[in-house]
Coordinates of C-alpha atoms in Angstrom, one line a residue:
M1 CA -17.0 -9.7 16.8
R2 CA -16.5 -6.0 17.3
Y3 CA -15.3 -3.5 14.7
F4 CA -13.7 -0.2 15.7
L5 CA -15.1 2.3 13.2
G6 CA -12.4 4.9 13.6
V7 CA -14.9 7.6 14.7
A8 CA -15.5 9.3 17.9
A9 CA -17.0 6.9 20.4
M10 CA -18.2 7.7 23.9
V11 CA -19.0 5.3 26.7
V12 CA -19.9 7.3 29.8
L13 CA -18.7 5.4 32.8
A14 CA -19.1 8.3 35.3
V15 CA -20.2 7.0 38.7
A16 CA -23.5 8.2 40.0
R17 CA -23.4 9.8 43.4
P18 CA -24.8 7.3 45.9
A19 CA -28.2 7.9 47.5
S20 CA -28.4 9.0 51.1
G21 CA -27.6 6.1 53.4
A22 CA -25.7 4.1 50.7
P23 CA -22.2 5.4 50.6
G24 CA -20.7 2.0 50.0
M25 CA -22.1 1.4 46.4
A26 CA -22.0 3.2 43.1
A27 CA -23.8 2.6 39.8
P28 CA -22.4 3.7 36.4
N29 CA -24.0 6.2 34.1
L30 CA -24.4 4.7 30.6
T31 CA -25.4 5.6 27.1
V32 CA -27.4 3.2 24.9
G33 CA -29.0 3.3 21.5
R34 CA -32.6 2.2 20.8
N35 CA -32.9 -1.6 20.4
L36 CA -29.2 -1.9 21.5
Q37 CA -27.5 -2.6 24.8
A38 CA -24.6 -1.3 26.8
Y39 CA -23.0 -2.9 29.8
G40 CA -21.5 -1.9 33.1
N41 CA -20.8 -3.0 36.7
V42 CA -22.0 -1.8 40.1
R43 CA -19.0 -1.2 42.3
L44 CA -18.7 -1.6 46.1
A45 CA -16.6 0.7 48.2
E46 CA -15.3 -2.3 50.1
A47 CA -14.8 -5.9 49.2
A48 CA -17.9 -8.1 49.7
P49 CA -17.9 -10.1 53.0
Q50 CA -17.6 -13.9 53.1
A51 CA -21.3 -14.2 52.4
E52 CA -22.4 -13.2 48.9
V53 CA -24.0 -9.8 48.4
R54 CA -27.1 -9.7 46.3
I55 CA -27.9 -6.5 44.4
V56 CA -31.3 -5.9 42.8
L57 CA -31.3 -3.6 39.8
T58 CA -34.7 -2.0 38.9
S59 CA -35.6 0.1 35.9
D60 CA -37.4 3.2 36.9
D61 CA -39.2 3.2 33.5
P62 CA -39.5 -0.3 32.0
K63 CA -41.3 1.1 28.9
R64 CA -38.1 2.8 27.9
L65 CA -35.3 0.9 29.6
L66 CA -34.9 -2.8 30.4
L67 CA -32.1 -4.7 32.3
S68 CA -30.4 -8.0 31.7
D69 CA -27.8 -10.1 33.4
S70 CA -26.6 -11.8 30.2
L71 CA -25.5 -10.4 26.8
D72 CA -27.8 -12.6 24.8
K73 CA -30.8 -12.6 27.2
A74 CA -34.0 -10.5 26.8
G75 CA -34.3 -7.7 29.3
S76 CA -36.8 -7.2 32.1
A77 CA -37.8 -4.6 34.6
S78 CA -35.6 -6.0 37.3
V79 CA -32.5 -8.3 37.6
T80 CA -30.6 -9.6 40.6
L81 CA -26.8 -9.7 40.6
T82 CA -24.5 -11.6 43.0
V83 CA -21.2 -10.2 44.2
R84 CA -18.8 -13.0 45.0
P85 CA -17.1 -13.0 48.4
R86 CA -14.2 -10.5 48.5
A87 CA -15.1 -9.0 45.1
F88 CA -15.5 -5.3 44.6
E89 CA -18.0 -5.3 41.8
T90 CA -20.9 -7.2 40.3
P91 CA -20.8 -9.2 37.1
A92 CA -21.5 -7.2 34.0
F93 CA -25.1 -6.3 33.4
C94 CA -26.8 -4.8 30.4
V95 CA -29.1 -1.8 29.9
Q96 CA -31.3 -2.2 26.8
G97 CA -32.8 1.0 25.2
L98 CA -36.4 1.0 24.1
A99 CA -36.5 4.7 23.1
D100 CA -34.2 7.1 21.3
H101 CA -34.2 10.3 23.4
G102 CA -34.1 11.5 27.0
T103 CA -32.7 9.8 30.1
V104 CA -33.9 7.0 32.4
T105 CA -32.7 6.1 35.8
Y106 CA -32.3 2.7 37.4
T107 CA -31.9 1.8 41.0
A108 CA -29.4 -0.6 42.6
T109 CA -30.5 -1.9 46.0
A110 CA -28.6 -4.2 48.4
V111 CA -29.6 -5.3 51.9
G112 CA -27.4 -3.8 54.5
I113 CA -25.9 -1.3 52.0
G114 CA -28.8 0.7 50.7
A115 CA -29.8 2.0 47.3
V116 CA -28.1 4.1 44.6
T117 CA -29.3 5.3 41.2
G118 CA -27.6 5.4 37.8
T119 CA -28.6 7.4 34.8
V120 CA -28.9 6.0 31.2
T121 CA -28.9 8.4 28.3
L122 CA -31.1 7.1 25.4
T123 CA -30.0 7.8 21.8
P124 CA -31.0 6.9 18.2
S125 CA -29.4 3.8 16.7
A126 CA -28.5 2.7 13.1
I127 CA -27.1 0.0 11.0
V128 CA -24.0 1.2 9.2
I129 CA -22.2 -0.4 6.3
F130 CA -18.6 -0.4 5.0
G131 CA -16.3 -2.3 2.6
P132 CA -12.7 -3.3 2.7
F133 CA -10.5 -1.3 5.1
K134 CA -13.7 0.0 6.7
A135 CA -14.1 2.5 3.8
P136 CA -17.4 3.9 2.4
S137 CA -16.3 3.1 -1.1
F138 CA -13.8 0.9 -2.9
P139 CA -12.6 0.2 -6.5
T140 CA -12.6 -3.2 -8.1
T141 CA -12.6 -4.9 -11.5
P142 CA -15.1 -7.2 -13.2
R143 CA -13.1 -10.4 -12.6
S144 CA -11.9 -9.6 -9.1
D145 CA -12.5 -11.9 -6.1
P146 CA -15.5 -11.0 -3.9
F147 CA -15.1 -8.2 -1.4
K148 CA -16.3 -8.5 2.2
I149 CA -19.1 -6.1 3.2
T150 CA -19.8 -5.5 6.9
I151 CA -22.8 -4.1 8.7
V152 CA -22.5 -2.9 12.3
A153 CA -25.0 -1.7 14.9
V154 CA -24.2 1.7 16.3
A155 CA -25.5 4.3 18.7
L156 CA -25.9 7.8 17.2
D157 CA -25.5 11.3 18.6
S158 CA -28.0 14.1 18.1
E159 CA -26.6 14.8 14.6
R160 CA -27.0 11.2 13.6
K161 CA -23.2 10.6 13.6
I162 CA -21.7 7.5 15.0
L163 CA -21.3 7.6 18.8
E164 CA -20.1 4.1 19.3
E165 CA -20.6 0.5 18.2
Q166 CA -23.1 -1.4 20.4
Q167 CA -24.6 -4.8 20.6
I168 CA -28.1 -5.7 19.5
A169 CA -30.3 -6.0 22.6
G170 CA -30.4 -9.5 23.9
G171 CA -33.4 -11.5 22.9
S172 CA -34.3 -9.0 20.2
P173 CA -32.6 -10.1 16.9
V174 CA -33.0 -7.9 13.8
E175 CA -33.0 -8.7 10.1
V176 CA -31.3 -6.3 7.8
S177 CA -32.0 -6.2 4.1
I178 CA -29.3 -4.8 1.9
G179 CA -30.4 -3.0 -1.3
N180 CA -28.3 -3.0 -4.4
S181 CA -28.6 -0.1 -6.9
A182 CA -27.1 -2.0 -9.8
S183 CA -27.2 -5.7 -9.7
E184 CA -25.8 -5.9 -13.2
V185 CA -22.6 -4.4 -11.9
G186 CA -22.2 -6.8 -9.1
T187 CA -24.2 -9.1 -6.7
V188 CA -24.5 -9.3 -3.0
G189 CA -23.9 -12.8 -1.6
E190 CA -26.5 -12.7 1.2
S191 CA -28.9 -9.7 0.9
K192 CA -30.6 -10.4 4.2
L193 CA -28.4 -10.6 7.3
N194 CA -29.4 -11.5 10.8
L195 CA -28.0 -9.7 13.8
A196 CA -28.6 -11.8 16.9
G197 CA -28.9 -10.3 20.4
G198 CA -25.5 -9.7 22.0
T199 CA -23.8 -9.3 18.6
T200 CA -22.7 -6.1 16.8
S201 CA -22.0 -7.1 13.2
A202 CA -22.6 -9.4 10.3
T203 CA -20.8 -9.8 6.9
T204 CA -21.7 -10.7 3.4
Y205 CA -19.7 -10.1 0.1
F206 CA -19.9 -8.2 -3.1
K207 CA -19.0 -10.0 -6.3
P208 CA -18.3 -7.6 -9.2
A209 CA -19.5 -8.6 -12.6
A210 CA -19.4 -5.6 -15.0
V211 CA -18.1 -2.0 -15.4
G212 CA -20.2 0.5 -13.4
T213 CA -21.1 1.7 -10.0
A214 CA -23.2 -0.2 -7.4
T215 CA -24.3 1.4 -4.1
L216 CA -25.3 -1.0 -1.3
T217 CA -27.7 0.3 1.3
P218 CA -28.9 -1.4 4.5
H219 CA -32.6 -0.8 5.0
P220 CA -33.1 0.3 8.7
P221 CA -35.1 -2.3 10.7
P222 CA -38.0 -0.9 12.7
G223 CA -36.8 1.4 15.5
F224 CA -33.5 2.2 13.7
S225 CA -32.6 5.5 12.1
T226 CA -30.6 6.4 9.0
P227 CA -27.1 7.6 10.0
A228 CA -25.4 10.7 8.7
E229 CA -22.3 8.6 7.8
L230 CA -21.6 5.1 6.5
A231 CA -25.2 4.8 5.4
T232 CA -24.1 3.3 2.1
V233 CA -21.0 1.7 0.6
T234 CA -20.2 2.2 -3.1
A235 CA -18.3 -0.3 -5.3
T236 CA -16.8 1.3 -8.4
V237 CA -16.1 -1.5 -11.0
Q238 CA -13.7 -0.6 -13.7
Q239 CA -11.6 -2.4 -16.2
P240 CA -8.2 -3.4 -14.8
G241 CA -5.2 -1.3 -15.6
M242 CA -1.7 -1.9 -16.7
A243 CA 1.7 -0.5 -15.7
V244 CA 4.4 -0.1 -18.4
G245 CA 7.3 1.5 -16.5
D246 CA 7.4 5.2 -16.8
D247 CA 9.6 8.3 -16.8
F248 CA 12.7 6.6 -18.3
I249 CA 15.8 8.4 -19.4
L250 CA 17.4 6.7 -22.4
G251 CA 20.6 7.5 -24.3
K252 CA 20.9 7.5 -28.0
D253 CA 21.7 4.0 -29.4
L254 CA 21.2 2.5 -25.9
Q255 CA 18.4 0.3 -24.6
A256 CA 16.7 -0.3 -21.3
P257 CA 14.6 -3.3 -20.1
A258 CA 11.1 -2.7 -19.0
V259 CA 8.3 -4.8 -17.6
L260 CA 4.6 -4.7 -18.4
C261 CA 2.5 -5.4 -15.3
L262 CA -1.2 -6.2 -15.4
G263 CA -3.6 -5.1 -12.6
E264 CA -5.4 -8.5 -12.9
T265 CA -4.5 -11.9 -14.2
P266 CA -5.9 -12.7 -17.6
G267 CA -8.6 -15.4 -18.1
P268 CA -7.9 -19.0 -19.3
E269 CA -7.2 -17.8 -22.8
G270 CA -4.4 -15.5 -21.8
L271 CA -4.0 -11.9 -23.0
R272 CA -2.3 -10.2 -26.0
V273 CA -1.0 -6.8 -25.2
T274 CA 0.0 -4.4 -28.0
L275 CA 2.8 -1.8 -27.3
T276 CA 3.1 1.1 -29.8
S277 CA 5.7 3.9 -30.0
S278 CA 4.5 7.4 -30.7
D279 CA 7.6 8.1 -32.9
A280 CA 9.4 5.1 -34.4
S281 CA 12.1 7.4 -35.8
K282 CA 13.2 8.0 -32.2
L283 CA 12.0 5.0 -30.1
L284 CA 11.7 1.4 -31.0
L285 CA 10.2 -1.4 -28.9
S286 CA 11.4 -5.0 -28.8
T287 CA 10.5 -8.3 -27.1
R288 CA 14.2 -9.2 -26.8
G289 CA 17.4 -7.4 -25.9
D290 CA 19.2 -9.0 -28.8
R291 CA 16.7 -8.1 -31.5
L292 CA 16.3 -4.7 -33.1
G293 CA 12.8 -3.3 -32.3
S294 CA 10.0 -1.9 -34.3
A295 CA 7.2 0.7 -34.0
S296 CA 4.8 -1.8 -32.4
I297 CA 5.1 -5.2 -30.7
T298 CA 2.8 -7.7 -29.0
L299 CA 3.3 -9.4 -25.7
D300 CA 1.4 -12.7 -25.1
I301 CA 0.7 -13.1 -21.4
P302 CA -0.5 -16.6 -20.4
A303 CA -3.3 -17.3 -17.9
G304 CA -2.2 -16.8 -14.3
Q305 CA 0.7 -14.5 -15.2
L306 CA 0.8 -10.8 -14.4
N307 CA 3.8 -9.4 -16.3
A308 CA 6.0 -9.6 -19.4
P309 CA 9.4 -8.1 -20.2
Y310 CA 10.3 -6.0 -23.2
Y311 CA 12.9 -3.4 -24.2
L312 CA 13.0 0.3 -25.1
Q313 CA 15.6 1.2 -27.8
S314 CA 16.6 4.8 -28.6
L315 CA 17.5 6.2 -32.0
S316 CA 17.8 9.8 -31.0
D317 CA 19.3 12.1 -28.3
T318 CA 16.6 14.7 -28.1
G319 CA 12.9 15.0 -27.2
T320 CA 10.4 13.1 -25.3
V321 CA 8.6 10.1 -26.8
T322 CA 5.6 8.1 -25.4
W323 CA 4.5 4.5 -26.0
T324 CA 1.1 3.0 -25.2
A325 CA -0.1 -0.4 -24.1
T326 CA -3.5 -1.6 -25.2
A327 CA -5.4 -4.9 -24.6
P328 CA -9.0 -6.1 -24.7
Q329 CA -10.9 -5.4 -21.4
F330 CA -8.0 -3.5 -19.9
R331 CA -7.5 0.2 -19.6
S332 CA -4.7 1.5 -21.9
R333 CA -1.6 2.9 -20.3
T334 CA 1.0 5.3 -21.7
G335 CA 4.6 5.6 -20.7
R336 CA 7.1 8.4 -21.3
V337 CA 10.8 8.4 -22.0
E338 CA 13.2 11.3 -22.2
L339 CA 15.9 10.9 -24.8
T340 CA 19.3 12.2 -24.2
R341 CA 23.0 12.0 -25.3
S342 CA 25.1 8.9 -24.7
G343 CA 28.8 8.5 -24.1
V344 CA 31.5 6.2 -22.6
I345 CA 33.3 6.5 -19.3
V346 CA 36.3 4.7 -17.8
A347 CA 37.0 3.6 -14.2
Y348 CA 39.2 1.3 -12.2
S349 CA 37.6 -2.1 -12.2
R350 CA 37.5 -2.5 -8.4
Y351 CA 35.8 0.9 -8.0
G352 CA 33.2 0.6 -10.7
A353 CA 31.3 3.5 -12.2
P354 CA 31.0 6.7 -10.1
D355 CA 28.3 6.6 -7.4
E356 CA 24.9 8.2 -8.3
A357 CA 25.8 11.1 -6.0
A358 CA 28.1 12.3 -8.7
V359 CA 25.1 13.0 -10.8
L360 CA 22.4 13.8 -8.2
Q361 CA 24.7 16.2 -6.3
G362 CA 26.6 17.4 -9.3
T363 CA 30.0 16.5 -7.8
G364 CA 31.2 14.2 -10.6
A365 CA 33.3 16.7 -12.5
S366 CA 35.6 17.3 -9.6
E367 CA 35.9 13.7 -8.3
D368 CA 39.4 12.2 -8.3
R369 CA 39.1 8.4 -8.6
R370 CA 42.8 7.5 -8.9
F371 CA 43.9 4.0 -8.2
Y372 CA 47.2 2.4 -7.2
A373 CA 48.9 -0.5 -8.9
S374 CA 51.9 -2.6 -7.6
L375 CA 54.7 -3.1 -10.1
A376 CA 55.7 -6.3 -8.3
D377 CA 52.3 -7.8 -8.1
A378 CA 51.0 -6.9 -11.6
K379 CA 52.0 -10.1 -13.3
E380 CA 50.3 -12.4 -10.8
H381 CA 47.4 -10.1 -10.2
P382 CA 46.5 -8.3 -13.5
V383 CA 45.0 -4.8 -13.1
H384 CA 42.1 -3.7 -15.3
V385 CA 40.2 -0.5 -16.0
V386 CA 36.7 -0.9 -17.5
V387 CA 34.8 1.1 -20.1
Y388 CA 31.0 1.6 -19.7
S389 CA 28.3 2.8 -22.1
V390 CA 26.2 5.5 -20.3
Y391 CA 23.6 8.1 -20.9
L392 CA 24.5 11.7 -20.0
H393 CA 22.1 13.2 -17.5
P394 CA 20.0 15.8 -19.3
A395 CA 20.4 18.3 -16.5
N396 CA 24.2 18.4 -16.1
G397 CA 25.9 16.1 -18.6
L398 CA 27.3 13.8 -15.9
A399 CA 27.4 10.0 -15.8
A400 CA 27.4 7.5 -12.9
D401 CA 26.3 4.0 -12.1
M402 CA 22.7 5.1 -12.3
T403 CA 23.2 6.2 -16.0
V404 CA 24.9 3.0 -17.2
Q405 CA 22.9 1.5 -20.0
E406 CA 23.5 -1.3 -22.5
L407 CA 23.9 -0.7 -26.2
R408 CA 20.8 -1.4 -28.2
A409 CA 20.5 -4.3 -30.5
G410 CA 22.3 -3.7 -33.8
A411 CA 24.7 -1.2 -32.3
S412 CA 28.3 -1.7 -31.0
V413 CA 31.0 0.7 -30.1
T414 CA 34.8 0.7 -30.3
V415 CA 36.6 2.8 -27.8
D416 CA 40.3 4.0 -27.9
L417 CA 42.1 4.2 -24.6
K418 CA 45.3 6.2 -24.0
S419 CA 48.0 6.3 -21.3
S420 CA 49.5 9.8 -20.8
H421 CA 52.8 8.3 -19.8
P422 CA 53.2 4.9 -21.4
E423 CA 56.7 4.6 -19.8
V424 CA 54.8 4.4 -16.4
G425 CA 52.0 2.1 -17.6
T426 CA 50.3 1.0 -20.8
V427 CA 46.7 0.2 -21.4
E428 CA 45.1 -2.3 -23.8
S429 CA 43.4 -0.4 -26.7
P430 CA 41.0 -0.4 -28.4
V431 CA 38.1 -2.3 -26.7
T432 CA 34.7 -3.0 -28.2
I433 CA 31.4 -3.1 -26.3
P434 CA 29.1 -5.4 -28.3
S435 CA 25.4 -5.0 -29.0
G436 CA 23.5 -5.7 -25.8
G437 CA 26.7 -5.1 -23.8
V438 CA 27.4 -2.4 -21.2
I439 CA 31.0 -2.9 -20.0
M440 CA 34.3 -4.0 -21.4
P441 CA 37.6 -4.4 -19.5
S442 CA 41.0 -3.2 -20.6
R443 CA 44.2 -4.5 -19.0
F444 CA 46.5 -1.9 -17.4
T445 CA 50.2 -2.9 -17.3
P446 CA 52.5 -1.1 -14.9
V447 CA 56.0 -0.4 -16.4
S448 CA 57.8 1.8 -13.9
L449 CA 57.2 3.9 -10.8
G450 CA 55.2 7.1 -11.3
E451 CA 51.8 8.3 -12.3
T452 CA 49.9 8.2 -15.6
V453 CA 46.4 9.2 -16.7
I454 CA 44.3 6.7 -18.6
S455 CA 41.7 8.4 -20.8
V456 CA 39.0 7.3 -23.3
S457 CA 38.2 8.9 -26.6
T458 CA 34.6 9.7 -27.6
P459 CA 33.4 7.4 -30.4
A460 CA 31.6 8.8 -33.4
G461 CA 27.9 9.4 -32.7
F462 CA 28.5 9.7 -28.9
S463 CA 29.0 12.7 -26.7
T464 CA 31.7 13.4 -24.1
P465 CA 30.6 13.2 -20.5
K466 CA 31.6 16.0 -18.1
N467 CA 33.2 13.4 -15.8
A468 CA 34.9 10.0 -15.7
T469 CA 36.6 10.2 -19.1
K470 CA 39.9 9.7 -17.5
V471 CA 41.4 8.0 -14.4
P472 CA 44.8 8.6 -12.7
A473 CA 46.9 5.5 -12.1
V474 CA 49.8 5.5 -9.6
V475 CA 52.4 2.8 -10.0
M476 CA 54.2 1.7 -6.8
K477 CA 56.8 -0.9 -6.0

């Protein structure tokens, strides 16, 4: 299996100029690391004739360069390759480096064609190591599943940086020992890995055990160098975290659901998480939407589960309040909520609350959301407007579908509605949004042709939004 390391790699396939008298054949120039192998093909200028063509490859310095006709076969000073009839190139052959600097030539000879030379550049080699996503470091937690660790054979450039991934030389397997700087933090599954000839990589795993940092280092086998990159992989083991939901905006006497999420499933005994408000005079926490909260609550999360719901309940319309989640063997997490004013808005039932653009683009105050009602159809098809409880956006005092929030447990609100021209149409009033509710319909009854405006009053303890407090109604035949 080959791994692309995401670094600059170079395989030189430039064709050597043929020797005098051999214009019909070309041998590739190659680069190979010490104890590694690279492969190429000798090409013919013309297709081989009906009879096979035999080409003999010979190393001009067998003490520094060997040749092989198979990926997993030990090299020798000379190999013979056969070009099939009508083929233009030999089968792949391997050059195997025995030194880490300089160049060596090899000669390709064929009866009736002649001889050409190719040049092989020799470089240092190394065993590099990486973790998940081919990264030199990774985070994990004590109870996490094992992480795959990979070692790869590579050729290096003159600065000991990765040139390219290459195979171990055929017939010359190497054993790589992996050192562990902190076995108490985590263990390595197989600390000795074998790289067979013709392969580039091998894998093991790291099993975290305790909080800390463990650095894994492959010890270079004889003839291999220490690379300038990916020489180690570091596992940082830390307690798992939690997410509590963050950066809420919450209106006074309103509530919002939230979810606690664990970064890791608890053990067989489950997990008890404590949530605590930093100011219980402004923010309460509750395990249920129909129950008035308190300064602190506990959430019991069973084994195998990752989350639990809860509620934030506001008692104030000013300031920023935090709440913190704590649990054994987990990192604590703090959330933040901005408290703001709350109000009520009215809209035609089929339109719903104003779109969020009314708040985000600041256009809500000028929006005309009139609706049309048929005098003839009203009895068979009742017309309704709806009243919503909302928070007022802290920046502009506007409301929209994104600011709709339910009334907190223990709070309800009664809203008066008014028609500016009851002779055109009347509206059911008052309506009450109960605790835990967010919307309440009111029937609009057309009386005669014309236009009227339906408006809502601001209940005690609430503020008046800058938009959607009234809606024009046009009565037609």
